[in-house]
Amino acid sequence: ALPGVADARFRLQESRERLSVCSKLCYAVGGAPYQITGCALGFFLQIYLLDVAQLDAFYASIILFVGRAWDAITDPMVGFFISKSSWTCFGRLMPWIIFSTPFAVISYILIWFVPDISRGQVMWYLVFYCIFQTLVTCFHVPYSALTMFISREQSERDSATAYRMTVEVLGTVLGTAIQGQIVGKVDTPCIESPLFIGTTNSSVALEELNMTHDTGSLTDTRNAYMIAAGVIGGLYILCALILWAGVREKRESSELQSDEPVSFFQGLKLVMNHGAYIKLIAGFLFTSLGFMLLEGNFALFCTYTLGFRNEFHNILLAIMLSATLTIPFWQWFLTRFGKKTAVYVGISSAIPFLIMVVVLDSNLIVTYIVAVAAGISVAAAFLLPWSMLPDVVDDFKLQHPSSPGHEAIFFSFYVFFTKFTSGVSLGISTLSLDFAGYQTRGCSQPSKVNFTLKMLVSAAPVVLILLGLLLFKLYPIDEEKRRKNKKALQDLR
């Protein structure tokens, strides 16, 4: 009778660990602020610094580079401080999320404000950009680690992660749409580069150049950026409140029976020596770098190489909508066929379409097909890392049962490495285009630039994705291993 009693106890425990749809939705909403603000900054900050704040391009590049580098550094720093945090009546992670929110919103709005000072503008944007990156990290790192504290059931965490990824992809669409629609209504046309006047249709080019001085007002444009920042800041606060009201952080969901404190640096050494974690990160580093190269250069590729200058926003929307709609499919797929299989099928599905878009002649229908296919792979790339990280954490706990409380290290260093790859992709793209002779804001580009763009959105991503998939062959946690770990953790608890 004892085994039957034990099984009944396990079933009762599993039922208690199940999350309601409302809890999963509230948890998922918490992922939106990071994506909304990140998307708005990623697409519009460079244009804003150059055309609205009117900074020199050299100083604008310093702000963008230092901001990204600082953003990556803050992840392990925040992970360290979180690991030293004590449990409160609100939990261990939730206070970081709630108390950082109002200051993050203020600093975000100040990034989009043009101070009325003749000197010091560079320091203004550099300081507030870095402050915002620090505060949004104080939100996102504990939020990412919160996955381990909402339930002990891996199936429930996987389901909550699927909800989260759907909302985060919607957040990227929302951030682009809010910023683009508000700013786009008053934004001035691009200034025609004098280098290209006379090379194609000089009369049209000169007419467009003159129009830029008569269309819109710089003050109206600055006001539009502030309005967009206010709307996004309001959404940031609303999402944080929904997360706080609808999600309960469960201390017992992550702790085992033999809990003893271990220092951060001891924990970091243990985490970095955990083979499954290193192999998972290595695989996703290469695949993430491939998708980031595609994402970072897709606008230039559509504008100059394919000649679809006026269709870029619609093509981007097709990618994001495709990603949003297919995340539930990938959640079903990984449940049915396993996570490693989902990695191979989901991420590799973009390869033939990436090759097709550069091999075939410029065609709008083909480009939209490629956009939808890329969105399907983007959904898999969004979902799978966050679904597989908890498996690695569980595997670590079984090997180190006396070393608890390192969830923030696992998640913060994964975020650090992905942000590092983002910086690498930005540097590679910029240097490659510069060497090829890229003409800033020109109507067309030299043939070398078009060839380089093809390499950056097709050849390089394909090679990096294939390398990442090869590394995933070394990842040791398959479905059988995951089920054994789950049973062993139940026994240990």
mmCIF file of N, CA, C and O in Angstrom, residues 27-77:
data_model
loop_
_atom_site.group_PDB
_atom_site.id
_atom_site.type_symbol
_atom_site.label_atom_id
_atom_site.label_comp_id
_atom_site.label_asym_id
_atom_site.label_seq_id
_atom_site.Cartn_x
_atom_site.Cartn_y
_atom_site.Cartn_z
ATOM 1 N N TYR A 27 1.915 35.961 -15.776
ATOM 2 C CA TYR A 27 3.362 35.750 -15.869
ATOM 3 C C TYR A 27 3.890 36.165 -17.243
ATOM 4 O O TYR A 27 4.927 36.825 -17.358
ATOM 5 N N ALA A 28 3.159 35.794 -18.288
ATOM 6 C CA ALA A 28 3.596 36.096 -19.650
ATOM 7 C C ALA A 28 3.649 37.596 -19.914
ATOM 8 O O ALA A 28 4.564 38.090 -20.584
ATOM 9 N N VAL A 29 2.680 38.330 -19.382
ATOM 10 C CA VAL A 29 2.621 39.788 -19.591
ATOM 11 C C VAL A 29 3.883 40.462 -19.067
ATOM 12 O O VAL A 29 4.331 41.475 -19.603
ATOM 13 N N GLY A 30 4.493 39.884 -18.030
ATOM 14 C CA GLY A 30 5.712 40.461 -17.480
ATOM 15 C C GLY A 30 6.880 40.477 -18.444
ATOM 16 O O GLY A 30 7.849 41.221 -18.247
ATOM 17 N N GLY A 31 6.832 39.663 -19.496
ATOM 18 C CA GLY A 31 7.915 39.657 -20.472
ATOM 19 C C GLY A 31 7.807 40.747 -21.518
ATOM 20 O O GLY A 31 8.763 40.982 -22.272
ATOM 21 N N ALA A 32 6.670 41.436 -21.573
ATOM 22 C CA ALA A 32 6.452 42.437 -22.624
ATOM 23 C C ALA A 32 7.323 43.691 -22.488
ATOM 24 O O ALA A 32 7.827 44.189 -23.495
ATOM 25 N N PRO A 33 7.508 44.269 -21.263
ATOM 26 C CA PRO A 33 8.267 45.527 -21.168
ATOM 27 C C PRO A 33 9.657 45.447 -21.776
ATOM 28 O O PRO A 33 10.097 46.373 -22.480
ATOM 29 N N TYR A 34 10.370 44.359 -21.519
ATOM 30 C CA TYR A 34 11.730 44.221 -22.049
ATOM 31 C C TYR A 34 11.730 44.219 -23.572
ATOM 32 O O TYR A 34 12.592 44.855 -24.204
ATOM 33 N N GLN A 35 10.764 43.522 -24.173
ATOM 34 C CA GLN A 35 10.718 43.435 -25.624
ATOM 35 C C GLN A 35 10.224 44.729 -26.268
ATOM 36 O O GLN A 35 10.738 45.153 -27.311
ATOM 37 N N ILE A 36 9.218 45.371 -25.651
ATOM 38 C CA ILE A 36 8.676 46.607 -26.219
ATOM 39 C C ILE A 36 9.734 47.704 -26.234
ATOM 40 O O ILE A 36 9.975 48.351 -27.259
ATOM 41 N N THR A 37 10.382 47.916 -25.091
ATOM 42 C CA THR A 37 11.405 48.970 -25.021
ATOM 43 C C THR A 37 12.624 48.602 -25.862
ATOM 44 O O THR A 37 13.202 49.458 -26.532
ATOM 45 N N GLY A 38 13.011 47.328 -25.829
ATOM 46 C CA GLY A 38 14.179 46.913 -26.599
ATOM 47 C C GLY A 38 13.969 47.077 -28.090
ATOM 48 O O GLY A 38 14.884 47.484 -28.813
ATOM 49 N N CYS A 39 12.759 46.782 -28.557
ATOM 50 C CA CYS A 39 12.467 46.916 -29.981
ATOM 51 C C CYS A 39 12.450 48.390 -30.396
ATOM 52 O O CYS A 39 12.988 48.758 -31.443
ATOM 53 N N ALA A 40 11.830 49.235 -29.575
ATOM 54 C CA ALA A 40 11.782 50.665 -29.886
ATOM 55 C C ALA A 40 13.190 51.257 -29.924
ATOM 56 O O ALA A 40 13.528 52.029 -30.835
ATOM 57 N N LEU A 41 14.015 50.892 -28.947
ATOM 58 C CA LEU A 41 15.392 51.396 -28.925
ATOM 59 C C LEU A 41 16.199 50.843 -30.094
ATOM 60 O O LEU A 41 16.967 51.564 -30.732
ATOM 61 N N GLY A 42 16.016 49.548 -30.386
ATOM 62 C CA GLY A 42 16.796 48.925 -31.438
ATOM 63 C C GLY A 42 16.538 49.516 -32.808
ATOM 64 O O GLY A 42 17.466 49.712 -33.596
ATOM 65 N N PHE A 43 15.278 49.828 -33.099
ATOM 66 C CA PHE A 43 14.930 50.331 -34.433
ATOM 67 C C PHE A 43 15.074 51.846 -34.563
ATOM 68 O O PHE A 43 15.336 52.352 -35.651
ATOM 69 N N PHE A 44 14.890 52.596 -33.469
ATOM 70 C CA PHE A 44 14.754 54.042 -33.599
ATOM 71 C C PHE A 44 15.811 54.877 -32.887
ATOM 72 O O PHE A 44 15.914 56.070 -33.171
ATOM 73 N N LEU A 45 16.586 54.309 -31.954
ATOM 74 C CA LEU A 45 17.500 55.158 -31.184
ATOM 75 C C LEU A 45 18.591 55.770 -32.051
ATOM 76 O O LEU A 45 18.928 56.947 -31.897
ATOM 77 N N GLN A 46 19.141 54.999 -32.979
ATOM 78 C CA GLN A 46 20.205 55.533 -33.821
ATOM 79 C C GLN A 46 19.700 56.697 -34.679
ATOM 80 O O GLN A 46 20.350 57.742 -34.771
ATOM 81 N N ILE A 47 18.520 56.512 -35.285
ATOM 82 C CA ILE A 47 17.949 57.588 -36.099
ATOM 83 C C ILE A 47 17.646 58.808 -35.231
ATOM 84 O O ILE A 47 17.879 59.952 -35.635
ATOM 85 N N TYR A 48 17.145 58.571 -34.042
ATOM 86 C CA TYR A 48 16.818 59.662 -33.125
ATOM 87 C C TYR A 48 18.066 60.462 -32.749
ATOM 88 O O TYR A 48 18.053 61.707 -32.779
ATOM 89 N N LEU A 49 19.153 59.780 -32.394
ATOM 90 C CA LEU A 49 20.372 60.480 -31.988
ATOM 91 C C LEU A 49 20.948 61.311 -33.134
ATOM 92 O O LEU A 49 21.443 62.426 -32.927
ATOM 93 N N LEU A 50 20.860 60.774 -34.355
ATOM 94 C CA LEU A 50 21.453 61.472 -35.496
ATOM 95 C C LEU A 50 20.571 62.591 -36.030
ATOM 96 O O LEU A 50 21.041 63.707 -36.273
ATOM 97 N N ASP A 51 19.274 62.326 -36.208
ATOM 98 C CA ASP A 51 18.403 63.262 -36.915
ATOM 99 C C ASP A 51 17.600 64.179 -35.999
ATOM 100 O O ASP A 51 17.220 65.279 -36.413
ATOM 101 N N VAL A 52 17.310 63.729 -34.777
ATOM 102 C CA VAL A 52 16.482 64.527 -33.869
ATOM 103 C C VAL A 52 17.334 65.232 -32.827
ATOM 104 O O VAL A 52 17.264 66.443 -32.666
ATOM 105 N N ALA A 53 18.165 64.454 -32.117
ATOM 106 C CA ALA A 53 19.096 65.078 -31.172
ATOM 107 C C ALA A 53 20.254 65.750 -31.905
ATOM 108 O O ALA A 53 20.947 66.591 -31.331
ATOM 109 N N GLN A 54 20.478 65.359 -33.151
ATOM 110 C CA GLN A 54 21.495 65.957 -34.035
ATOM 111 C C GLN A 54 22.899 65.848 -33.454
ATOM 112 O O GLN A 54 23.675 66.799 -33.454
ATOM 113 N N LEU A 55 23.225 64.655 -32.971
ATOM 114 C CA LEU A 55 24.573 64.398 -32.493
ATOM 115 C C LEU A 55 25.466 63.987 -33.651
ATOM 116 O O LEU A 55 24.998 63.472 -34.673
ATOM 117 N N ASP A 56 26.744 64.205 -33.492
ATOM 118 C CA ASP A 56 27.708 63.726 -34.466
ATOM 119 C C ASP A 56 27.669 62.195 -34.503
ATOM 120 O O ASP A 56 27.485 61.542 -33.481
ATOM 121 N N ALA A 57 27.838 61.616 -35.681
ATOM 122 C CA ALA A 57 27.734 60.165 -35.836
ATOM 123 C C ALA A 57 28.742 59.427 -34.960
ATOM 124 O O ALA A 57 28.449 58.347 -34.437
ATOM 125 N N PHE A 58 29.918 60.014 -34.776
ATOM 126 C CA PHE A 58 30.934 59.367 -33.936
ATOM 127 C C PHE A 58 30.440 59.243 -32.499
ATOM 128 O O PHE A 58 30.551 58.185 -31.877
ATOM 129 N N TYR A 59 29.860 60.322 -31.966
ATOM 130 C CA TYR A 59 29.370 60.281 -30.587
ATOM 131 C C TYR A 59 28.139 59.380 -30.457
ATOM 132 O O TYR A 59 27.950 58.701 -29.438
ATOM 133 N N ALA A 60 27.311 59.364 -31.496
ATOM 134 C CA ALA A 60 26.153 58.472 -31.468
ATOM 135 C C ALA A 60 26.589 57.015 -31.418
ATOM 136 O O ALA A 60 26.007 56.196 -30.689
ATOM 137 N N SER A 61 27.649 56.675 -32.176
ATOM 138 C CA SER A 61 28.139 55.298 -32.157
ATOM 139 C C SER A 61 28.712 54.936 -30.796
ATOM 140 O O SER A 61 28.567 53.799 -30.337
ATOM 141 N N ILE A 62 29.357 55.907 -30.124
ATOM 142 C CA ILE A 62 29.885 55.660 -28.777
ATOM 143 C C ILE A 62 28.746 55.352 -27.815
ATOM 144 O O ILE A 62 28.818 54.413 -27.007
ATOM 145 N N ILE A 63 27.674 56.144 -27.890
ATOM 146 C CA ILE A 63 26.518 55.935 -27.006
ATOM 147 C C ILE A 63 25.926 54.546 -27.223
ATOM 148 O O ILE A 63 25.647 53.807 -26.262
ATOM 149 N N LEU A 64 25.743 54.166 -28.484
ATOM 150 C CA LEU A 64 25.128 52.874 -28.782
ATOM 151 C C LEU A 64 26.026 51.719 -28.354
ATOM 152 O O LEU A 64 25.559 50.734 -27.770
ATOM 153 N N PHE A 65 27.326 51.832 -28.628
ATOM 154 C CA PHE A 65 28.241 50.747 -28.283
ATOM 155 C C PHE A 65 28.390 50.606 -26.772
ATOM 156 O O PHE A 65 28.289 49.493 -26.231
ATOM 157 N N VAL A 66 28.642 51.712 -26.081
ATOM 158 C CA VAL A 66 28.825 51.654 -24.622
ATOM 159 C C VAL A 66 27.546 51.173 -23.948
ATOM 160 O O VAL A 66 27.576 50.392 -22.996
ATOM 161 N N GLY A 67 26.382 51.631 -24.471
ATOM 162 C CA GLY A 67 25.119 51.196 -23.891
ATOM 163 C C GLY A 67 24.914 49.702 -24.005
ATOM 164 O O GLY A 67 24.498 49.039 -23.051
ATOM 165 N N ARG A 68 25.227 49.146 -25.174
ATOM 166 C CA ARG A 68 25.090 47.696 -25.364
ATOM 167 C C ARG A 68 26.082 46.936 -24.502
ATOM 168 O O ARG A 68 25.752 45.895 -23.905
ATOM 169 N N ALA A 69 27.333 47.428 -24.446
ATOM 170 C CA ALA A 69 28.340 46.745 -23.638
ATOM 171 C C ALA A 69 27.953 46.771 -22.156
ATOM 172 O O ALA A 69 28.060 45.756 -21.456
ATOM 173 N N TRP A 70 27.498 47.920 -21.674
ATOM 174 C CA TRP A 70 27.087 48.028 -20.279
ATOM 175 C C TRP A 70 25.878 47.137 -20.004
ATOM 176 O O TRP A 70 25.774 46.533 -18.936
ATOM 177 N N ASP A 71 24.973 47.057 -20.962
ATOM 178 C CA ASP A 71 23.788 46.212 -20.819
ATOM 179 C C ASP A 71 24.196 44.757 -20.598
ATOM 180 O O ASP A 71 23.616 44.048 -19.756
ATOM 181 N N ALA A 72 25.211 44.299 -21.334
ATOM 182 C CA ALA A 72 25.677 42.919 -21.159
ATOM 183 C C ALA A 72 26.348 42.725 -19.806
ATOM 184 O O ALA A 72 26.136 41.712 -19.134
ATOM 185 N N ILE A 73 27.138 43.715 -19.368
ATOM 186 C CA ILE A 73 27.867 43.595 -18.098
ATOM 187 C C ILE A 73 26.916 43.561 -16.913
ATOM 188 O O ILE A 73 27.164 42.864 -15.919
ATOM 189 N N THR A 74 25.807 44.306 -17.001
ATOM 190 C CA THR A 74 24.904 44.399 -15.853
ATOM 191 C C THR A 74 24.191 43.087 -15.541
ATOM 192 O O THR A 74 23.764 42.888 -14.397
ATOM 193 N N ASP A 75 24.060 42.192 -16.522
ATOM 194 C CA ASP A 75 23.339 40.937 -16.265
ATOM 195 C C ASP A 75 24.002 40.085 -15.182
ATOM 196 O O ASP A 75 23.334 39.711 -14.211
ATOM 197 N N PRO A 76 25.306 39.750 -15.298
ATOM 198 C CA PRO A 76 25.911 38.991 -14.201
ATOM 199 C C PRO A 76 25.997 39.785 -12.907
ATOM 200 O O PRO A 76 25.936 39.201 -11.815
ATOM 201 N N MET A 77 26.147 41.126 -13.004
ATOM 202 C CA MET A 77 26.165 41.938 -11.787
ATOM 203 C C MET A 77 24.848 41.822 -11.036
ATOM 204 O O MET A 77 24.819 41.588 -9.815
#
